[in-house]
CSV table of C-alpha atoms and ligand atoms in Angstrom, one decimal:
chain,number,residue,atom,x,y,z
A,1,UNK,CA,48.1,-120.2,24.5
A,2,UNK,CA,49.2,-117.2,22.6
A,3,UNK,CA,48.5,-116.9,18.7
A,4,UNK,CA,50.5,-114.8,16.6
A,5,UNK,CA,52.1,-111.4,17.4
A,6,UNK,CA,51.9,-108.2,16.5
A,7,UNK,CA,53.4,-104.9,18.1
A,8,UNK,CA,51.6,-101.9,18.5
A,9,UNK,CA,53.3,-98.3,19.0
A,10,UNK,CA,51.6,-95.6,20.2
A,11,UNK,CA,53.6,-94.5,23.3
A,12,UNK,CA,56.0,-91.5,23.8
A,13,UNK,CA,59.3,-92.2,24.4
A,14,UNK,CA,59.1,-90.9,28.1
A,15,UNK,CA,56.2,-93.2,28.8
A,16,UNK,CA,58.1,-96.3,28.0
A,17,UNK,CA,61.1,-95.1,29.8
A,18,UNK,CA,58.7,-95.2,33.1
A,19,UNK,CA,57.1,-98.8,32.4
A,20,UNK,CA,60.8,-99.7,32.1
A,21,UNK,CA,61.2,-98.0,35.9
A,22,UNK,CA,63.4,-95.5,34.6
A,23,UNK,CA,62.1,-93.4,37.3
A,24,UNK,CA,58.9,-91.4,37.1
A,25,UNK,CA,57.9,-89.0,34.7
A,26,UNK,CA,59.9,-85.8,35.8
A,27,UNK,CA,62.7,-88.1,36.3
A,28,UNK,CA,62.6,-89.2,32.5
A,29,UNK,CA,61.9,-85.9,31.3
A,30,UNK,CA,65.2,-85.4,33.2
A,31,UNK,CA,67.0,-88.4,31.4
A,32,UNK,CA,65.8,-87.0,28.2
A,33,UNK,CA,67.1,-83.5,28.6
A,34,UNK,CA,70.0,-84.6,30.3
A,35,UNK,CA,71.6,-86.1,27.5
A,36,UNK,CA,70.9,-90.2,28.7
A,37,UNK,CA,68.6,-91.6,26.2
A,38,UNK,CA,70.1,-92.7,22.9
A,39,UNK,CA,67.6,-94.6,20.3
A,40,UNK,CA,69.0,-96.2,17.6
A,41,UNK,CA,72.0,-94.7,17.8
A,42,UNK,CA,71.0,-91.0,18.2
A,43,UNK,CA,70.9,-89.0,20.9
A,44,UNK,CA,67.3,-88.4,21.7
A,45,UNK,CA,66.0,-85.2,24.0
A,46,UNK,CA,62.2,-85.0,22.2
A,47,UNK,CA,60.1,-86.4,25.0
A,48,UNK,CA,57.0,-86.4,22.9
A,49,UNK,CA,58.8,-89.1,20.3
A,50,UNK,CA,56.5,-91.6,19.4
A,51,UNK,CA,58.4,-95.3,19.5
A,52,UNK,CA,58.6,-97.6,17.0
A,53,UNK,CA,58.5,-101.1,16.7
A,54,UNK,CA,61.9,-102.0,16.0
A,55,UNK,CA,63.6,-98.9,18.0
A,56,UNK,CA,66.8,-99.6,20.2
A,57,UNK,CA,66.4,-97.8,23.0
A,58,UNK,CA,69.3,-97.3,25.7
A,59,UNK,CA,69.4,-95.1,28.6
A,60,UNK,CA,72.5,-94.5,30.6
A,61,UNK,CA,73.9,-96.9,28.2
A,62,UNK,CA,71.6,-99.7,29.1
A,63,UNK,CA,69.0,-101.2,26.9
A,64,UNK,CA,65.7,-101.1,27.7
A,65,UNK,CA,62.7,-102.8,26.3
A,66,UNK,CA,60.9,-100.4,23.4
A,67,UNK,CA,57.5,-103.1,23.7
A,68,UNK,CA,56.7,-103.0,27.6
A,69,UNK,CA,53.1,-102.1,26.6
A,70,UNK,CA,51.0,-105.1,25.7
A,71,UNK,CA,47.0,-105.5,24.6
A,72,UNK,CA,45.7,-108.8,24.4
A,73,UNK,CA,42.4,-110.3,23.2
A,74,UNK,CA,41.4,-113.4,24.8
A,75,UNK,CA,38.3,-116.0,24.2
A,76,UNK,CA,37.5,-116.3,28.2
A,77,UNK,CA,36.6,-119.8,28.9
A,78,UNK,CA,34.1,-120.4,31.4
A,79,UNK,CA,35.1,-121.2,34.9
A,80,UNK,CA,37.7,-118.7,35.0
A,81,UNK,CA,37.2,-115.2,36.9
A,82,UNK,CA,38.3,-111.8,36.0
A,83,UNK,CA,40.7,-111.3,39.0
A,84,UNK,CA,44.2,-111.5,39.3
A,85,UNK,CA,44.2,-113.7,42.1
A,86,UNK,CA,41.5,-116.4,43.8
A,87,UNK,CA,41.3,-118.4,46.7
A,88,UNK,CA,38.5,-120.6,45.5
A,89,UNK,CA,38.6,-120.6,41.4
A,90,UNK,CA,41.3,-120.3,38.5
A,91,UNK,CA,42.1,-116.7,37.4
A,92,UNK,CA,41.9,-115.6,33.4
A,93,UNK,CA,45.5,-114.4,34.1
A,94,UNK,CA,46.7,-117.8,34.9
A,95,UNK,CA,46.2,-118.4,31.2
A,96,UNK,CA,48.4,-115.5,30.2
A,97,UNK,CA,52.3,-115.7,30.4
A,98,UNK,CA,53.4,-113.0,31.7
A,99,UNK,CA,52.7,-111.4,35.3
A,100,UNK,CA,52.0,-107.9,34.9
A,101,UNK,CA,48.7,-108.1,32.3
A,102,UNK,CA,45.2,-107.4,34.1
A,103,UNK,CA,41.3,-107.4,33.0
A,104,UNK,CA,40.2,-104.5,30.6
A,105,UNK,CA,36.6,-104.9,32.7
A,106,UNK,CA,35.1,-107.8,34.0
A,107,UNK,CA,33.0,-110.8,33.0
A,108,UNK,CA,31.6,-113.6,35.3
A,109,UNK,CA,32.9,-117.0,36.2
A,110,UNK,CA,30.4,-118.3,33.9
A,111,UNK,CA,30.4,-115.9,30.6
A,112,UNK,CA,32.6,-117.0,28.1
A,113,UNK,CA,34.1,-114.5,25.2
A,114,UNK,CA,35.9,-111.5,24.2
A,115,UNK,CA,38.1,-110.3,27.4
A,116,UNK,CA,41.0,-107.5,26.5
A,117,UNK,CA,43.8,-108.0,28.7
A,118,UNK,CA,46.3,-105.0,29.4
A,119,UNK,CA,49.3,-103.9,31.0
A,120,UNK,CA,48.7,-100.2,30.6
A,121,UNK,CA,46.9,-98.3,33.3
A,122,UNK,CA,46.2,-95.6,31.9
A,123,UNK,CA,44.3,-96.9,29.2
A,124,UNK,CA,42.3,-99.0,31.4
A,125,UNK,CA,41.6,-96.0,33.7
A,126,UNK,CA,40.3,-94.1,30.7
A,127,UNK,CA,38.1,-96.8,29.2
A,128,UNK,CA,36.2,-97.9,32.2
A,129,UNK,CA,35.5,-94.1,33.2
A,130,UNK,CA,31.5,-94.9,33.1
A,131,UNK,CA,31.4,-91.5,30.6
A,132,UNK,CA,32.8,-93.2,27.9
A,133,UNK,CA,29.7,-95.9,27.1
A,134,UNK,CA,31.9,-98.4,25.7
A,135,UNK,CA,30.0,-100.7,23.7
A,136,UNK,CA,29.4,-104.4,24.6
A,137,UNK,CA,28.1,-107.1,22.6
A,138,UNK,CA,26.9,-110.7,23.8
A,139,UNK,CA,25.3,-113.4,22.4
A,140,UNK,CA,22.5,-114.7,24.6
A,141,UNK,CA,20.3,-118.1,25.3
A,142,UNK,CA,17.5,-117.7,27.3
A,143,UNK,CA,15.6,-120.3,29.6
A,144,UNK,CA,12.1,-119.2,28.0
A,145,UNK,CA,11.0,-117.8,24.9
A,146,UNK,CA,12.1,-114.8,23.8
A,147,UNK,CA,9.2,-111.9,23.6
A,148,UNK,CA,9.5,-109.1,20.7
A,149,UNK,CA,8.2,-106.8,23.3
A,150,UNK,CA,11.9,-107.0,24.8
A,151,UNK,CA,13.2,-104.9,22.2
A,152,UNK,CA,11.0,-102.3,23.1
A,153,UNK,CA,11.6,-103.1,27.2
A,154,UNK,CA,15.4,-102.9,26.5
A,155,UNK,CA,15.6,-100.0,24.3
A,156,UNK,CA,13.3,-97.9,26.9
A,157,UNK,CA,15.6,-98.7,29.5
A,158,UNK,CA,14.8,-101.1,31.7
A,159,UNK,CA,14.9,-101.4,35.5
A,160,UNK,CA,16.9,-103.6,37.5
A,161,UNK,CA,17.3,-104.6,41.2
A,162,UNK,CA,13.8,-102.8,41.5
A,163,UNK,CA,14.8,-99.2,40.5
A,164,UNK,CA,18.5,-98.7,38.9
A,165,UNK,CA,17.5,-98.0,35.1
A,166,UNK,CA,19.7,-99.0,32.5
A,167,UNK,CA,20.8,-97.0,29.7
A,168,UNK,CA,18.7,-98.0,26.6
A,169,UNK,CA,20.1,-101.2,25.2
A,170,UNK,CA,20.0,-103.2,21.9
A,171,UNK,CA,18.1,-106.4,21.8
A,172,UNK,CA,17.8,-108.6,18.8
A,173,UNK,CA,16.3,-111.9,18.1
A,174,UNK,CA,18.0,-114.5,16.5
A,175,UNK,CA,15.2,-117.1,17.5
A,176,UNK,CA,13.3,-118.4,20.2
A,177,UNK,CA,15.8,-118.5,22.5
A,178,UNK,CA,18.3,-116.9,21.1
A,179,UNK,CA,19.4,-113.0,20.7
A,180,UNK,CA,22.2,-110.2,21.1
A,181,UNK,CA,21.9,-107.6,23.1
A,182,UNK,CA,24.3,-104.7,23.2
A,183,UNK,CA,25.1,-102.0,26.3
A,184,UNK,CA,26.5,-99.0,26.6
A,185,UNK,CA,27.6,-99.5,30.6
A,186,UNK,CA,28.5,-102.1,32.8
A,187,UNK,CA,26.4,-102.7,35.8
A,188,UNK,CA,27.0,-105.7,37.8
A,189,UNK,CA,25.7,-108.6,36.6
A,190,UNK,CA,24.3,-106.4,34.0
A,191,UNK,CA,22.4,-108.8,31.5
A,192,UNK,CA,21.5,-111.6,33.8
A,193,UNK,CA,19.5,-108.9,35.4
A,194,UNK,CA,18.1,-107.6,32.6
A,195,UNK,CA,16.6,-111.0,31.5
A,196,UNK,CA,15.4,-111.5,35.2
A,197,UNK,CA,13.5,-108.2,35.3
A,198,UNK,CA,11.9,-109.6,31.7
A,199,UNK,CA,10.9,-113.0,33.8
A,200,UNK,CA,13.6,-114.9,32.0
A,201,UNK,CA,16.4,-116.0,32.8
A,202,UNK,CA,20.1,-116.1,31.0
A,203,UNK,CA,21.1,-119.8,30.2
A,204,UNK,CA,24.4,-119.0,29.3
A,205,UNK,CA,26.1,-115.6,28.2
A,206,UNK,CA,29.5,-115.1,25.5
A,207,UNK,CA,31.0,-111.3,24.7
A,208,UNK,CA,31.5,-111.4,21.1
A,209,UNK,CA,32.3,-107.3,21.0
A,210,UNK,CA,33.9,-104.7,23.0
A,211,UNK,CA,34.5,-101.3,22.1
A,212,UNK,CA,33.8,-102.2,18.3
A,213,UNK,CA,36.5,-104.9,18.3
A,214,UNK,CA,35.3,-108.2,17.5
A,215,UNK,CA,35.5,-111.6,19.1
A,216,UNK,CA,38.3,-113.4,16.8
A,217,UNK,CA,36.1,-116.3,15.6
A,218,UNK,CA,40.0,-117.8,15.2
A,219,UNK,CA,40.3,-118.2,18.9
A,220,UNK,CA,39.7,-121.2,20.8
A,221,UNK,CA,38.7,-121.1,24.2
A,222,UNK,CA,41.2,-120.0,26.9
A,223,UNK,CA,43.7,-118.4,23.7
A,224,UNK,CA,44.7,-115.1,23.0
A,225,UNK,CA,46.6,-112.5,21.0
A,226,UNK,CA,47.6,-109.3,20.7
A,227,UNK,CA,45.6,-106.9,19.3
A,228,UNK,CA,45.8,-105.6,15.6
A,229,UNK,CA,46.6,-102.1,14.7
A,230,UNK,CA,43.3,-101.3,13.5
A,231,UNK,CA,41.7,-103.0,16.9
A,232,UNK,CA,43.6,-101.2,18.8
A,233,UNK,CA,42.3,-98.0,17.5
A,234,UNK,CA,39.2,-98.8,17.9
A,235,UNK,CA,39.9,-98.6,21.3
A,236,UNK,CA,41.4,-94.7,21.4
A,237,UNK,CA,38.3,-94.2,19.5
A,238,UNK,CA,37.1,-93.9,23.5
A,239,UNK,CA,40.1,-92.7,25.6
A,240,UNK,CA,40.3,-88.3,25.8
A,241,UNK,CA,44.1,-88.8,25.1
A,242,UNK,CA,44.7,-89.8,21.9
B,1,LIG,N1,26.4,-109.2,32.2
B,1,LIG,C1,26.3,-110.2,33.0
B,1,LIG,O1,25.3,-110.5,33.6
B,1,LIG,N2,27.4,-111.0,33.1
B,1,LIG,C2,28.6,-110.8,32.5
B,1,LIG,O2,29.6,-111.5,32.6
B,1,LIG,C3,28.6,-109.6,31.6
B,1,LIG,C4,27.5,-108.9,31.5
């Protein structure tokens, strides 16, 4: 289910004309200089201008949708994998409605939590580029006791699958069985491992930041929204092109 709505503009004009398959870029840039893309009722030939919420775009006298690009927040429920389509189990995009949204990143069948959903590529491309060490939050329960001599272990760098070393990570204790741990990357399996390689073992896992964007305490399992403002640039706080 989705909960409230907000829109977020940060697009050139030129890059909604091609999520709107105006044609691709060269062909808008065409459009634009040829005298075919009237917004709001003026004629419009800047390619770099930035749309707004409430804009009425029409090109070649048609109108076209000024809000093709959508970011959603979702609290993932377990049981549900980050794929858009499975033979075998329900997909987290079954829960959205609308077709052309896909996982910002991926979390297992099991993990519940924060999960961005996205129809922009080129945002996704940019955030997942290993580089950019986007922050990730989770909440933890362990099978055994937690150790204090974890944090240490975890902010060293630990090894996993015998010899792949993590990047230093953030572990603290809420009690016994109980902690957050934060990475900067996003190995495979990533924290079950680390907890394995510690003799422990993950009981069950929930995202509750990504990026700096928190989980919206708000949602209930299997909802989502769009992102705020604000959230969403916390997340061009990591992409080159601002
Ligand atoms: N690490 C894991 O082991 N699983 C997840 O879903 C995310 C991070």
């Amino acid at each position: 289910m989705i909960v409230g709505e907000e829109g977020i503009l940060i697009k050139k004009l030129y890059l909604v004309m091609m999520k709107n398959h105006c044609g691709n870029r060269k062909q808008c840039l065409t459009l634009l200089k040829h005298h075919a893309v009237i917004v709001n009722g003026q004629l419009i030939t800047d390619c770099n201008y930035i749309v707004k919420t409430d804009d009425i775009i029409e090109v070649n006298g048609k109108r076209i949708d000024s809000q093709p690009f959508v970011y959603y927040m979702m609290n993932k429920p377990a049981g549900y994998i980050c794929a858009n389509y499975d033979e075998k189990y329900p997909c987290v995009v079954d829960l959205i409605d609308r077709e052309d949204c896909y996982c910002l990143g991926r979390l297992d069948r099991d993990t519940t939590g924060l999960l961005l959903l996205t129809n922009d590529a080129s945002l996704s491309k940019q955030l997942l580029l290993p580089q950019h060490h986007v922050t990730k939050t989770y909440f933890v329960e362990c099978m055994k006791p937690l150790d204090q001599s974890f944090v240490e272990i975890f902010k060293d760098g630990i090894l996993i699958d015998k010899d792949i070393k993590c990047l230093p990570a953030q572990l603290e204790i809420i009690d016994h069985y109980h902690c957050y741990v934060t990475i900067s990357e996003g190995k495979y399996h990533q924290i079950k491992k680390m907890f394995l390689s510690c003799h422990n073992q993950v009981v069950s896992l929930k995202r509750i930041e990504f990026a700096n964007i928190l989980l919206d305490s708000k949602l209930s399992l299997g909802d989502y929204r769009p992102l705020t403002k604000d959230e969403f640039q916390k997340l061009k706080e990591f992409m080159f092109y601002r």
